[in-house]
Each structure stands twice: as structure tokens, then as C-alpha cells.
Coordinates of C-alpha atoms in Angstrom, one line a residue:
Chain A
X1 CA -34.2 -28.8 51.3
X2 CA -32.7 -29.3 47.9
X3 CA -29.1 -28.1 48.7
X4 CA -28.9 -25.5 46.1
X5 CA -29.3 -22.7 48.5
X6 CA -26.7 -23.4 50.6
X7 CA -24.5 -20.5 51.8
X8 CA -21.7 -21.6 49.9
X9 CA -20.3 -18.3 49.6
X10 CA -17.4 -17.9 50.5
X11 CA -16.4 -21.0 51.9
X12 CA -12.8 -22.5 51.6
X13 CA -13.1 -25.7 49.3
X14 CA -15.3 -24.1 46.4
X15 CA -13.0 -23.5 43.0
X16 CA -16.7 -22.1 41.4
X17 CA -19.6 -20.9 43.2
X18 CA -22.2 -19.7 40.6
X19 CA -24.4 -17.4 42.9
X20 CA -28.6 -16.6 41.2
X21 CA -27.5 -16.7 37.8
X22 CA -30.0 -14.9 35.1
X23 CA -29.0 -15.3 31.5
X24 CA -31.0 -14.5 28.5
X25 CA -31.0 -15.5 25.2
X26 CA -32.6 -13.5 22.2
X27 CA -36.0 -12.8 23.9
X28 CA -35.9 -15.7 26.1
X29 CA -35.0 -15.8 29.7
X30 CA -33.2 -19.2 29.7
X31 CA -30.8 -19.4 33.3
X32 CA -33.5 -17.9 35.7
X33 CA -31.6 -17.9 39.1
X34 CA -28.6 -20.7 38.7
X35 CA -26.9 -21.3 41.9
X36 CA -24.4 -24.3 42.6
X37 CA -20.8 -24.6 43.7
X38 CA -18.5 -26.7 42.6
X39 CA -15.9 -28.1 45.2
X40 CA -11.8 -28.5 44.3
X41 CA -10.6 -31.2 43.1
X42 CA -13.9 -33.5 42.3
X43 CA -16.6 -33.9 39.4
X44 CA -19.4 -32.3 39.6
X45 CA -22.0 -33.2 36.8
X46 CA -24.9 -30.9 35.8
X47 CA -27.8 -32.9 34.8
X48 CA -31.3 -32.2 33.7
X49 CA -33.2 -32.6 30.6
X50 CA -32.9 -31.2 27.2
X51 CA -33.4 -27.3 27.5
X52 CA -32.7 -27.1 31.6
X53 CA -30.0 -24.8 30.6
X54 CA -27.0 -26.7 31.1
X55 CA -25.5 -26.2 28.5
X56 CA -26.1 -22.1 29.5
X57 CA -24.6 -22.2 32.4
X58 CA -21.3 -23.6 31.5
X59 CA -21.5 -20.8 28.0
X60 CA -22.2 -18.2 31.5
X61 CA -19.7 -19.4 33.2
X62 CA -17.0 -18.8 30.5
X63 CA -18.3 -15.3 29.5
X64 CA -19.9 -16.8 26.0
X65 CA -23.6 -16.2 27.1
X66 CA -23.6 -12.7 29.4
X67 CA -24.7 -13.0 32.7
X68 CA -27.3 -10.1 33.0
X69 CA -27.6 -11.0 37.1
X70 CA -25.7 -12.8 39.2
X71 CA -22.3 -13.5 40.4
X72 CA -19.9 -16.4 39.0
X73 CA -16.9 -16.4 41.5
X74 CA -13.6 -18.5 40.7
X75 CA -11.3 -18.9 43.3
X76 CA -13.1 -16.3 45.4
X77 CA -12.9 -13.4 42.2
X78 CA -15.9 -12.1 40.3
X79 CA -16.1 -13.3 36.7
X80 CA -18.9 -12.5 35.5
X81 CA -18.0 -9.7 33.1
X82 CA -15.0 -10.5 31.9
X83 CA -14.1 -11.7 28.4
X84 CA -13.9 -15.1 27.3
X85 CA -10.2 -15.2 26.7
X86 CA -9.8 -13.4 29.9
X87 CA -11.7 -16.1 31.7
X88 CA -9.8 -18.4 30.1
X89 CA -6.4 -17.2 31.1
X90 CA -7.8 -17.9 34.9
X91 CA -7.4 -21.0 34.5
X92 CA -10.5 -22.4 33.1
X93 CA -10.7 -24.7 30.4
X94 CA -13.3 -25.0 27.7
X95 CA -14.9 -28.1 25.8
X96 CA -17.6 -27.0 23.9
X97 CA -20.8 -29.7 23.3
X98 CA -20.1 -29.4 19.1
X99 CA -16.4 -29.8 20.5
X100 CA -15.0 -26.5 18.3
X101 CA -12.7 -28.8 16.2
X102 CA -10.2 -26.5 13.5
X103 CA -11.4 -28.5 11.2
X104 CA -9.2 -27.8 8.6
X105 CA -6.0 -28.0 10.8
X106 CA -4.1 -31.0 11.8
X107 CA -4.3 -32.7 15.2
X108 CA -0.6 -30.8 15.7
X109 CA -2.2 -27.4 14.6
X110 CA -5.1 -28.1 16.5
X111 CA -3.7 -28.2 19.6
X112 CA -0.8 -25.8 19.0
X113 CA -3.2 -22.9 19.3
X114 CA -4.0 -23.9 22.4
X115 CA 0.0 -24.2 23.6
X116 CA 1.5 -21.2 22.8
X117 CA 4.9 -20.0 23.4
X118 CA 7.5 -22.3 24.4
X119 CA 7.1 -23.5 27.7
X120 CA 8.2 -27.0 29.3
X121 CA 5.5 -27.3 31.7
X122 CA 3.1 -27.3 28.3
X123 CA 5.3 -29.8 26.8
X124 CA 5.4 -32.2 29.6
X125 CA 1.5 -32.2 29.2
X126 CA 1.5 -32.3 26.3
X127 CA 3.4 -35.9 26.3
X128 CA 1.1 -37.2 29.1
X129 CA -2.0 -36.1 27.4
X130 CA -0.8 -38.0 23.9
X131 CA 0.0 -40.7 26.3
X132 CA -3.8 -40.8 27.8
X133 CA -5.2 -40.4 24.8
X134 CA -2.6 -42.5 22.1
X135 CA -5.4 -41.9 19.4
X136 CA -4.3 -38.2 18.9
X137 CA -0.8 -39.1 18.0
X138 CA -1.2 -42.1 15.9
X139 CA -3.3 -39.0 13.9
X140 CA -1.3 -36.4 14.1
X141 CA -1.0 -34.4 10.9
X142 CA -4.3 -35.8 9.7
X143 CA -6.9 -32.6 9.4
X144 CA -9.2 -32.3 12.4
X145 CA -12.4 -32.2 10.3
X146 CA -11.3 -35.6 9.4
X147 CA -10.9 -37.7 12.9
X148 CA -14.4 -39.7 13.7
X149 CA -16.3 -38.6 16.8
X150 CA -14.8 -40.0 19.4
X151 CA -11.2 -38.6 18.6
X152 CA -12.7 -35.4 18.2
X153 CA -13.7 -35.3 21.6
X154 CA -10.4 -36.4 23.0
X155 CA -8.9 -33.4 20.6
X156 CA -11.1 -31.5 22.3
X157 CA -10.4 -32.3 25.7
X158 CA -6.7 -32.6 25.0
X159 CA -6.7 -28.7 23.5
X160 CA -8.5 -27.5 27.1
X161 CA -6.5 -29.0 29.2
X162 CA -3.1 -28.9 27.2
X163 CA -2.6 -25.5 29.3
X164 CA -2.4 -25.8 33.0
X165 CA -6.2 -25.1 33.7
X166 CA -7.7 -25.5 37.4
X167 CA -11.0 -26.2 36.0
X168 CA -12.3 -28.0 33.0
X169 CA -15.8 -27.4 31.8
X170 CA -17.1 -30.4 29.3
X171 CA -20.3 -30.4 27.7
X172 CA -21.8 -33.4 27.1
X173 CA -18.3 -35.4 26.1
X174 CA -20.2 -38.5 25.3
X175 CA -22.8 -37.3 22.5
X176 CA -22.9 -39.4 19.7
X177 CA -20.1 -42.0 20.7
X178 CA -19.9 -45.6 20.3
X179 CA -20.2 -47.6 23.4
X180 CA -16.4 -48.2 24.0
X181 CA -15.5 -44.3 22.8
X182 CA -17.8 -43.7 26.5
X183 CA -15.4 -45.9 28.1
X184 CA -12.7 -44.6 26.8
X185 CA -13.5 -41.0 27.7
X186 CA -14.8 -42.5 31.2
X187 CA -10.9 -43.5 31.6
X188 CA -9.7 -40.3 30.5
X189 CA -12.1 -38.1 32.6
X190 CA -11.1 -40.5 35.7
X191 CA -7.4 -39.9 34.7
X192 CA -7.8 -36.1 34.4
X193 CA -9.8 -35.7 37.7
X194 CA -6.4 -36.6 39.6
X195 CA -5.0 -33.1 38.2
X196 CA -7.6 -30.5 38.3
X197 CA -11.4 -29.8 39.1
X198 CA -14.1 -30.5 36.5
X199 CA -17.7 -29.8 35.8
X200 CA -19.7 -31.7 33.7
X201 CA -23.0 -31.4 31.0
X202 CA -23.7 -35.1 30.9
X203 CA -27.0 -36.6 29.7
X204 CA -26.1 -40.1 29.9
X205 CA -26.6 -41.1 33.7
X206 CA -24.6 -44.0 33.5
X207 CA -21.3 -42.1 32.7
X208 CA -22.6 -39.0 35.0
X209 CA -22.5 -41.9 37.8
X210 CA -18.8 -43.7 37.0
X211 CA -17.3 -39.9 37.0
X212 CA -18.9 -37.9 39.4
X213 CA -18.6 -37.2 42.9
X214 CA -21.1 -34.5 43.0
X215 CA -24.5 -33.9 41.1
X216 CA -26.4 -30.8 39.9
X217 CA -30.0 -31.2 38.7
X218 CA -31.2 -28.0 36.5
X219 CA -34.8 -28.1 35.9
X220 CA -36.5 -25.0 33.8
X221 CA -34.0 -22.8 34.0
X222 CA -32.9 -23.1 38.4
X223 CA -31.0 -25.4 40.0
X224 CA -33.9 -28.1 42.1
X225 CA -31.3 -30.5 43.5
X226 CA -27.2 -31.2 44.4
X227 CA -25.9 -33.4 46.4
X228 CA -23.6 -36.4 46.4
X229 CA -23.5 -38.6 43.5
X230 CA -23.9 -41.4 45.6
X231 CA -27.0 -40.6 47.5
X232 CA -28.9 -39.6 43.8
X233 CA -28.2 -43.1 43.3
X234 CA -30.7 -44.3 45.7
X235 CA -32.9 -41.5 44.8
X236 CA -35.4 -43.1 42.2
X237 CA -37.9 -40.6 42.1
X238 CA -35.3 -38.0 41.2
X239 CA -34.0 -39.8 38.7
X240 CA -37.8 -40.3 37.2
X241 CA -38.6 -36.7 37.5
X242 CA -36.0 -35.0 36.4
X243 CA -33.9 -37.4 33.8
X244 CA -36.6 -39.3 32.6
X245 CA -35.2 -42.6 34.1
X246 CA -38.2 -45.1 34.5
Chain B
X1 CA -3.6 -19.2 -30.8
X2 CA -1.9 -15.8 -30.0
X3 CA -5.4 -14.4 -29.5
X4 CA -5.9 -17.1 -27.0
X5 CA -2.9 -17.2 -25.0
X6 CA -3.1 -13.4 -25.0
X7 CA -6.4 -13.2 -23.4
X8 CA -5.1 -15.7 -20.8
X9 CA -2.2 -13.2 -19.8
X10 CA -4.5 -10.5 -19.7
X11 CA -7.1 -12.5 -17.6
X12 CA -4.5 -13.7 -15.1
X13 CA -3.2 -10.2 -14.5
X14 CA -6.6 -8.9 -13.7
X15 CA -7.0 -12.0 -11.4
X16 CA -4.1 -11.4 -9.7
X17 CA -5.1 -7.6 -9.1
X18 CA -8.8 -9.3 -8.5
X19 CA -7.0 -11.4 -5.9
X20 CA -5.2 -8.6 -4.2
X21 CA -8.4 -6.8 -3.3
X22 CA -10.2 -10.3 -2.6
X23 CA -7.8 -11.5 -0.2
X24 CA -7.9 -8.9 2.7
X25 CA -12.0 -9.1 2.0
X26 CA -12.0 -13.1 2.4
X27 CA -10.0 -13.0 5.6
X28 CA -11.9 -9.7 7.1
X29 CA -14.9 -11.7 6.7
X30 CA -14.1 -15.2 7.5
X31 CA -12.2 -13.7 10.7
X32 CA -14.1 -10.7 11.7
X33 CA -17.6 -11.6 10.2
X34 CA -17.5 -7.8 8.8
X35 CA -18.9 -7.1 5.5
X36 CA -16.4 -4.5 4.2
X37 CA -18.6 -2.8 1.2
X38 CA -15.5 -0.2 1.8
X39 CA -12.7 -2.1 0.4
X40 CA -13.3 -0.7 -3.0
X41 CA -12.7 3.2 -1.5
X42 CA -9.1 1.7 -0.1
X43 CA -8.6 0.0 -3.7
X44 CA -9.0 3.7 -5.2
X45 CA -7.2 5.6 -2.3
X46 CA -4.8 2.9 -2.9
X47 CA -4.6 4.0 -6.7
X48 CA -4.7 8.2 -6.2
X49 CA -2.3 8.3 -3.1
X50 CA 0.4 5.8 -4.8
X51 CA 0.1 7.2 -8.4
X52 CA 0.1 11.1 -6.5
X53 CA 4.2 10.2 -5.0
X54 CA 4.7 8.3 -8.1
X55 CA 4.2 11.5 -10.5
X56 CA 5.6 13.7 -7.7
X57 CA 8.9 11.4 -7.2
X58 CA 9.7 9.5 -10.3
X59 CA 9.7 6.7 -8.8
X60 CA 7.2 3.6 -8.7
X61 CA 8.8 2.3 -5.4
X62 CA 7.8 5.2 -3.9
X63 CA 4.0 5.0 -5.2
X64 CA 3.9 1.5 -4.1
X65 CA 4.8 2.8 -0.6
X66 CA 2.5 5.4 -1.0
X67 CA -0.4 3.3 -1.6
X68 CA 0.7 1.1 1.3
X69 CA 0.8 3.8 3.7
X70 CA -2.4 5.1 2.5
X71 CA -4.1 2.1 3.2
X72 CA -2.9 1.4 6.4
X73 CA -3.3 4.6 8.0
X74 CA -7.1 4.3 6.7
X75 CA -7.3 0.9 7.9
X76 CA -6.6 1.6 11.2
X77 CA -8.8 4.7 11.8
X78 CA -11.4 2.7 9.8
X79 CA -11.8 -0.6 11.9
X80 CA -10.7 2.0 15.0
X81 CA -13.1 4.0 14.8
X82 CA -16.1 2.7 12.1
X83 CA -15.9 -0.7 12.1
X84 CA -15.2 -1.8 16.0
X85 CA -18.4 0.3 17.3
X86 CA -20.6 -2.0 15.0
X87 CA -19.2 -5.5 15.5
X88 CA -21.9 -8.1 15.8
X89 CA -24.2 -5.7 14.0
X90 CA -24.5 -6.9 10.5
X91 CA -27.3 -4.1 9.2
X92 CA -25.6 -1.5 10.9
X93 CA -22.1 -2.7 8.9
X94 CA -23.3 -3.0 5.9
X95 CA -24.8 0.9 5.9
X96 CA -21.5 2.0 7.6
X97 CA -19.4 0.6 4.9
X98 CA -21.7 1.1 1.9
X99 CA -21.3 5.1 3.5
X100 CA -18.0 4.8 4.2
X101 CA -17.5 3.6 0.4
X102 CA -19.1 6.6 -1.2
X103 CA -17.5 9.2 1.1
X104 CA -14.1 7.3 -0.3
X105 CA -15.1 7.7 -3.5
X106 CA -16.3 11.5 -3.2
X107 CA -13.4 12.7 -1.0
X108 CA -11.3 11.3 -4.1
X109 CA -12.4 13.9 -6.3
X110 CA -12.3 16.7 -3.3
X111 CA -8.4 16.5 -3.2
X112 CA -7.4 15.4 -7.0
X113 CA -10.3 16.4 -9.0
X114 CA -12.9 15.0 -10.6
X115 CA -11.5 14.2 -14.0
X116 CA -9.5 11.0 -14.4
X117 CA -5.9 10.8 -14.2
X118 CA -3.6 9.4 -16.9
X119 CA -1.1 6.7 -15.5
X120 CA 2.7 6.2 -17.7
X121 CA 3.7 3.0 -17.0
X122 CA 7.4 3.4 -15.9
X123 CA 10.1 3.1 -18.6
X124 CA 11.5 -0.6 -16.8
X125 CA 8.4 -2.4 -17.5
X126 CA 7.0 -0.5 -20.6
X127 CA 6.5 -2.6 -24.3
X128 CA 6.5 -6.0 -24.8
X129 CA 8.4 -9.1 -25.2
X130 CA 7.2 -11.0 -28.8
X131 CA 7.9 -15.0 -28.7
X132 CA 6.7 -15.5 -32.2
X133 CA 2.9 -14.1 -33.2
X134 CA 2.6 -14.1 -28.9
X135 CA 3.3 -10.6 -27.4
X136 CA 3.5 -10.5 -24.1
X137 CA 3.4 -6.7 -22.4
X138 CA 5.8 -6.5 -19.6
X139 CA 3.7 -5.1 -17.0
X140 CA 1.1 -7.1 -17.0
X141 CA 3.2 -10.5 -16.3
X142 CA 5.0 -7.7 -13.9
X143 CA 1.0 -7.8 -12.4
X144 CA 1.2 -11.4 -12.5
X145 CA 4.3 -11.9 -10.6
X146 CA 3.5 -9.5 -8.1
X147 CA 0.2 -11.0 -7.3
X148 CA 1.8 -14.5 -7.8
X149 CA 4.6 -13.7 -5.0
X150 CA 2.1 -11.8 -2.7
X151 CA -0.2 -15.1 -2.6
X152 CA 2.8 -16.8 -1.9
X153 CA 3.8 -14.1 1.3
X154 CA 0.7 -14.4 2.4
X155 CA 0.8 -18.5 2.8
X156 CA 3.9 -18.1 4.1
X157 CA 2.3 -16.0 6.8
X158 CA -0.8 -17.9 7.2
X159 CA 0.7 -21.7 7.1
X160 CA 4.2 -21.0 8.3
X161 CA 3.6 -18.7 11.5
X162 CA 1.8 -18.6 15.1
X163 CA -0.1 -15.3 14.3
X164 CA -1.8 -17.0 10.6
X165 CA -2.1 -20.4 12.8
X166 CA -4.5 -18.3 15.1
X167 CA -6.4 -16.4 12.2
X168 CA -6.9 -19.2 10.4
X169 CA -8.4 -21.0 13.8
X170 CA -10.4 -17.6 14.3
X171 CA -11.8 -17.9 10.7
X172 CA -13.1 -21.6 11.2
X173 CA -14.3 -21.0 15.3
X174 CA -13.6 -17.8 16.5
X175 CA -15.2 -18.0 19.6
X176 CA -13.1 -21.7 20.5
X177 CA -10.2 -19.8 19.7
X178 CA -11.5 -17.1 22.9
X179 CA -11.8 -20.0 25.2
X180 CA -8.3 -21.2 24.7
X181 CA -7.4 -17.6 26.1
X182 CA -6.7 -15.4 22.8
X183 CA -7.4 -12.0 22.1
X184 CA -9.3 -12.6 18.9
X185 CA -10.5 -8.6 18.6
X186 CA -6.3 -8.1 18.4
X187 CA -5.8 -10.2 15.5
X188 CA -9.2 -8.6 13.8
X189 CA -7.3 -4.8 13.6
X190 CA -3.9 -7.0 12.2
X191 CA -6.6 -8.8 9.7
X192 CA -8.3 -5.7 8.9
X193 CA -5.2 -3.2 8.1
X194 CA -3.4 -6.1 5.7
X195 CA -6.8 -6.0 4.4
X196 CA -6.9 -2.3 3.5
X197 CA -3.0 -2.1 2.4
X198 CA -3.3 -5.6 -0.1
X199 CA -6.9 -3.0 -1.3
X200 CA -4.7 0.0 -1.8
X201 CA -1.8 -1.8 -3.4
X202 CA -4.2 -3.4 -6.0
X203 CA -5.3 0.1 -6.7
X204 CA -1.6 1.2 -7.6
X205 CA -0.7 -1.4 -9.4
X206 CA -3.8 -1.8 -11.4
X207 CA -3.2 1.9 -12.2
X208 CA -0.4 1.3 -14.9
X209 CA -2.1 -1.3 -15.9
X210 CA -5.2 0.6 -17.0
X211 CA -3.6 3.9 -17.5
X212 CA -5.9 6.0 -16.6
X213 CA -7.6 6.0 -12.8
X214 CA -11.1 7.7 -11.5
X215 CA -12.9 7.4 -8.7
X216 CA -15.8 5.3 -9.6
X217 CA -13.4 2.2 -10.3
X218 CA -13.4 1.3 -6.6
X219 CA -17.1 0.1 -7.1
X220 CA -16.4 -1.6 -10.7
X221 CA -13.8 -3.6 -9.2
X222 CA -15.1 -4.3 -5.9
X223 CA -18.1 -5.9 -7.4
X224 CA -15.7 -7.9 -9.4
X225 CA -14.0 -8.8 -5.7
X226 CA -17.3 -10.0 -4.3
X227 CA -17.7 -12.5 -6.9
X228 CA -14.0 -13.7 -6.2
X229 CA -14.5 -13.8 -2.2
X230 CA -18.0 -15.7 -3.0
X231 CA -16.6 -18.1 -5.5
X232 CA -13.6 -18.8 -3.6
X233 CA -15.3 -19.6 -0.2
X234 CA -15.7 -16.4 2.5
X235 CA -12.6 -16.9 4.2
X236 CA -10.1 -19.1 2.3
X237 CA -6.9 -17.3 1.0
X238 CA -6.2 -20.0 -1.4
X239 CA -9.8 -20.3 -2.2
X240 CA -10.4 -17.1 -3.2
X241 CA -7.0 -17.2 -5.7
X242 CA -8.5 -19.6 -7.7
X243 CA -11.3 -17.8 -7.9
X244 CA -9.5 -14.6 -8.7
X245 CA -7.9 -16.4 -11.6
X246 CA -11.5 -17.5 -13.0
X247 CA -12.9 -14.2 -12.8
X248 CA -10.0 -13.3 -14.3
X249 CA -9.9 -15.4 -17.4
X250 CA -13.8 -15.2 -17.3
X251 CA -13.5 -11.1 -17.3
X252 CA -10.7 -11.5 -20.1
X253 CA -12.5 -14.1 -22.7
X254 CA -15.7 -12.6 -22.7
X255 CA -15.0 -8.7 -22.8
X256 CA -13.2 -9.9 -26.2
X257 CA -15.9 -12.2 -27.4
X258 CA -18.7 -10.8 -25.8
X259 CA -18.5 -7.8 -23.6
X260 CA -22.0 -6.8 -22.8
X261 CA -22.4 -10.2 -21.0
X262 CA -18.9 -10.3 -19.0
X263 CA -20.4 -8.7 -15.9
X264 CA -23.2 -10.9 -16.0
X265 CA -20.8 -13.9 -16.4
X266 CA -19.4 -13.7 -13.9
X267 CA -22.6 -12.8 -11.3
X268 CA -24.1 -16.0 -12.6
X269 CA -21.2 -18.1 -11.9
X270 CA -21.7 -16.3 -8.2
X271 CA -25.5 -17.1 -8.0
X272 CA -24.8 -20.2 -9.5
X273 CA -22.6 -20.9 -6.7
X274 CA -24.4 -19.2 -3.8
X275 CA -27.0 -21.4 -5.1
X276 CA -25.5 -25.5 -5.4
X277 CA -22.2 -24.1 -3.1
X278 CA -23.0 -21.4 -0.7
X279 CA -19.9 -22.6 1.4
X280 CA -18.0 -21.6 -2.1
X281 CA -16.1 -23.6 -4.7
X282 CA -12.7 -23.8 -2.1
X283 CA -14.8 -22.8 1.3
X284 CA -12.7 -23.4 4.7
X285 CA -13.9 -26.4 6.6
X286 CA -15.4 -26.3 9.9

């Protein structure tokens, strides 16, 4: 029993349940049957190696890769075939795995697409996110395009959550980054988690394991394994087989 | 020296009229990722409609509005109806437009004929101011100012307001700017009728300048607006001004000196450019 199967429908604590999932892409059939849910108010990390379709699923989930079967539920409503903006105005949050940076806007600009009209409740976000992530303010009029990685990825992050969103979805947020960038976005994931719900593309186990309180292994296309972060700990032939851990 | 700083003038008019039909191309593109072979029919509807209420009134307020109006009423039954059914299709656009461009063109001569029209250029802004051995003919700095303070509307718009803040987002990652929660396809009808109403305001105010207009000059000119947009960088306002000035100049140096070759000036500077630049000379960063 693998725990992917589970009748999760339904039931009261899921924010997402992805139900048999089919996407294609071009010609090829890349999300063959993707089922997972993803409880409120924990992180729940999709792993697998490269080409599982991780990085599918979360573009499925927001409506950027069609869903040609299936069912993606948020908060008990279908989602599946609505827009991307549309989706987005649900209340889920976007941060792409090339991290969509405006790169010829400022910091300011960047994320004042993301706020738009007045409102306090964006502004008193706004404060605490420049306050989690004091990089982006120290920056603030320099052009996007022109940050290093690791600010780009707090832009990024920053931007999503800068409206109130009950789900973030963050692909692979430490790609490319120094060592003490991933412990900085460790911090500012485990900061975030205390206000809303988040699932997570991470290849690097190590952060997958400091952040998450759930786990999601995709393998060819299908979900083989979830379960509690803490028990895939223990499980070293899991590891081995599906992310290439020796 | 008068020769020179003649030519100059006369090359930064035609830029600026260059860069009135350029601008609404380099936007529709960098926003919409829609080829508009088009533009040039809204350049000459532009041109017949405004020059039509400017014989008919007297007045070249009143052809300028004309020409305004024409193009926005056929930019919103083009991208309504042509342009939104084949989004994502690039093939499919390309034919549509390239069609929709001759039936432009031919519907021209259906309602005014098909012989050319002769253009005055109104009394205000006819002869020429001489400073010295340079003489400089009123409407065509009239040209340059209007393109000048259009460029200058158009930052204003782009730099200093939430709608340009969210085009020029859309132009550099359209589909981030969906997943912060925007209605991109609203802003691409907005993009697409200032588009077509910059097109058909070139086309009236180039016709005084030329005085004479005819149907085919929505190709000649279009051609001359693809260099501009590639030049300048598919979807940079600014970008596609400079280039509009070095067409310009280019265009206005070499059909004195050498005017077999200007055309071809200016496509190698495009090839040239497509070649060591394809992101263009002033191209938006992602």
C-alpha cells in the first residue's frame, strides 16, 4: 500500500486533492494518473527524479498545462478547467521553477503587479514579507533581471505570496543557490508555513526533509509513494529507488 | 551642410511616422505574440478615412479623429473577431493577417477608387521656415513633434500607470503575469486597438506629408515597420523609436545619395541584426 490511493476525497483537512490526473504535452503523455492530497496548513514536498512530472503537476494544478482527465479540487471546488488567473484569484500562489522574474522591472515594480489596488491587508504583507526577506528592500529599485539567484527566488516567493493566497506552489526554490541562499529560503519557507499551506517541487532531499511534513514520490508519470516525511526518513530503499540516494 | 541637416529633418519625420506604425506592432507582438501582417491596411484606412473628413470638413482635427476612429472601430472587430480565434496559432496568424492585409488594401479602392488621392497640406503648417541656406518645411517638424509627443504619451502610459506596469510585465512573461491573477487576454484587445489607432494615425498624418495617398502604401510602409520593430527589439516601445529614427535617417540619406539601394539598406541592417542580435539592438529583458 503506497498511500496514494487513499480515498481522500472529500475529506475535511485537504486544501488540494489532485484525483488520476492525465496531462499531455505535445505528443507525449507526461502526468499518467497523478493522485495526492495535500493537507491545510503543512508542506507537502513532491519528489522524484528528473522527468517524474513534478514539475507538471504543479503547471496542472494552476491551469498552465491542461488537465485532459482528472479532477484538481481546491477547497472541495473543481479546478480543473479554469484559467490560470482565475485559479489564481482562489487563492493559489504561483512560483515558477525559472522563477518568472520582470526582468526589466524593479524589485518595487516587480512585486507591484502582483499587489494591486490599494488595500491594507496587502500592505501589512507587504512589510512583513520585506521584513523576512530584508534582501528585497535593500534592492528595491534595482531591475529584477539584475538581482543574483538567490534574491530572485525570494522576489519570486515574495510576489506569490504578497496576496493573501491559501496555497503556495514552489518549484524547486533551491535550484542553483549557494549553500547559505538554501538556508536562507529554508528559514523563509519555515516562516511562511505558519500562514498558509504549501507544496513543494524539491530535488534536494535535504531541504525536502527540514521543510516538510508530508512527501509525494512521482515516479514515470504516477504518484508510487506519500506518506509522512518522517517515516521516508527511515525508508532507505525509497530513497535509493526513487531519488537516487545511495 | 543645408543638404545634410535637411536630410536629417526629413529622415526624422519619416521615423517618427515609421515609429507610429512600429509602436502598436512592437507591443502587439511582445504582448500578444501575434504577428499583425495587417497593420499596414490600418496605416492606409488610417490615411483614406482621415483625409475623406478632412476634404469633406475643412478641417485637419477632424481627419485626425477620423483616422482615429477608423482604426479603432477596425481594431476591435479585427482582434474580436480575426485575431482572438487564432491565438497560439502562429501559421494560421500569419495567413489571417497577410489576408486580412490585402482585403484592406482592395476594399480601399472599392469605396474611394482606385486612383490615388492628392493631399493639400493645411494652410497653418504649409511653407517653410529658412534659418540661413537651412529650410525647414513646417509640417514635417509638425511630423516630428507629433511623433515626438506621442512617444512621450505613450511612456507616460507605459512607465507611469498600473495598466502599462501590467503590459509591460505581460511582454516580458505573460504567462507569470496569469498566475498573479490577471486577465492578460483583457489587456491584449487594449494593446491591440492602440495598436491599430497609432497605424491609422500614421496613415493621416503621413498623408500631407506625401501629398498624395494610394492603396499600395500600406505594404511599402509596413515593410519599412518590420525593420523598425526587428531593429528595435519585438516588444520595446523605446526600442523600437530608436530604431524608427535609424530607418529614418537611413531611408532619408540613401534615397538622396543612392536610392535603388535604400530598401535594401535597411533589410540588411535587419538581417544583420536578426543575425549577431536577434533579441534586437534595444530588446526588453527577460
Amino acid at each position: 500500500m503506497n498511500g496514494c490511493n487513499r480515498p481522500i476525497w472529500g475529506g475535511t483537512l485537504m486544501l488540494l486533492e489532485v484525483k488520476g490526473i492525465h496531462t499531455m504535452i505535445g505528443r507525449f503523455h507526461i502526468l499518467q494518473g497523478v493522485s495526492f492530497g495535500v493537507p491545510r496548513g503543512e508542506v507537502t514536498v513532491l519528489l522524484g527524479r528528473n522527468g517524474a512530472g513534478k514539475t507538471t503537476t504543479i503547471r496542472s494544478i494552476m491551469g498552465l498545462s491542461p488537465v485532459v482527465r482528472g479532477e484538481v479540487r481546491f477547497e472541495g471546488e473543481q479546478i480543473q478547467s479554469l484559467p490560470t488567473h482565475v485559479i489564481a484569484r482562489k487563492g493559489i500562489g504561483y512560483v515558477p521553477e525559472d522563477m518568472g522574474i520582470f526582468g526589466d522591472l524593479t524589485v518595487e515594480e516587480n512585486l507591484k503587479v502582483a499587489m494591486g489596488r490599494d488595500d491594507p491587508a496587502v500592505s501589512d504583507r507587504l512589510a512583513w514579507i520585506l521584513e523576512l526577506f530584508p534582501d528585497l528592500k535593500v534592492y528595491w529599485r534595482r531591475k529584477g533581471g539584475q538581482l543574483s539567484g538567490g534574491q530572485k527566488q525570494m522576489l519570486s516567493i515574495a510576489r506569490a505570496f504578497i496576496q493573501n493566497r491559501s496555497l503556495l506552489l514552489i518549484d524547486e526554490p533551491s535550484k542553483g543557490l549557494a549553500p547559505i541562499m538554501v538556508d536562507k529560503m529554508v528559514e523563509g519557507i519555515r516562516q511562511i508555513k505558519e500562514r498558509t499551506t504549501i507544496l513543494l517541487v524539491e530535488q534536494n532531499f535535504s531541504m525536502a526533509q527540514a521543510v516538510g511534513d508530508r512527501f509525494v514520490i512521482l515516479d514515470g508519470g504516477r504518484c508510487v509513494h506519500t506518506g509522512p516525511m518522517d517515516a521516508l526518513k527511515e525508508e532507505k530503499e525509497l530513497q535509493r529507488r526513487y531519488l537516487g540516494i545511495a | 551642410m543645408d543638404i545634410a541637416i535637411n536630410l536629417i529633418i526629413n529622415g526624422l519625420a519619416t521615423g517618427m511616422l515609421l515609429f507610429l506604425l512600429a509602436a502598436g506592432l512592437t507591443l502587439i507582438f511582445g504582448l500578444m505574440h501575434v504577428l499583425n501582417f495587417a497593420h499596414g491596411g490600418l496605416f492606409v484606412w488610417g490615411a483614406y478615412a482621415g483625409v475623406w473628413f478632412y476634404l469633406w470638413t475643412g478641417s485637419f482635427l477632424a481627419g485626425l479623429l477620423g483616422a482615429c476612429s477608423a482604426g479603432l472601430l477596425l481594431g476591435l472587430i479585427m482582434e474580436r473577431l480575426i485575431i482572438q480565434p487564432v491565438y497560439g496559432d502562429s501559421t494560421r496568424q500569419i495567413l489571417i493577417t497577410l489576408g486580412v492585409m490585402l482585403v484592406l488594401s482592395e476594399m480601399v479602392k472599392v469605396v474611394w477608387g482606385p486612383n490615388q488621392i492628392s493631399v493639400p497640406t493645411l494652410n497653418l503648417l504649409e511653407g517653410s521656415w529658412r534659418i540661413g541656406e537651412i529650410v525647414l518645411i513646417k509640417y514635417r517638424i509638425f511630423v516630428i513633434a507629433a511623433g515626438a509627443l506621442v512617444f512621450a504619451l505613450l511612456q507616460w502610459l507605459l512607465k507611469k500607470t498600473r495598466v502599462g506596469l501590467i503590459i509591460r510585465a505581460g511582454v516580458i512573461h505573460r504567462e507569470m503575469v496569469e498566475s498573479l491573477g490577471i486577465n492578460v487576454k483583457r489587456y491584449f484587445l487594449l494593446v491591440f486597438v492602440l495598436g491599430a489607432v497609432l497605424a491609422a494615425l500614421a496613415g493621416m498624418l503621413f498623408a500631407p506629408y506625401s501629398g498624395v495617398i494610394y492603396a499600395e502604401m500600406g505594404m511599402e510602409y509596413a515593410i519599412l515597420a518590420f525593420i523598425v520593430v526587428v531593429v528595435g527589439g519585438l516588444g520595446s516601445v523605446s526600442g523600437s523609436a530608436m530604431a524608427a529614427v535609424m530607418v529614418g535617417l537611413s531611408s532619408a540619406f540613401m534615397n538622396y545619395f543612392l536610392p535603388d539601394a535604400a530598401l535594401a539598406v535597411n533589410m540588411l541592417l535587419m538581417a544583420a541584426v536578426l543575425l549577431f542580435k536577434p533579441s534586437g539592438l534595444f530588446g526588453a529583458r527577460g
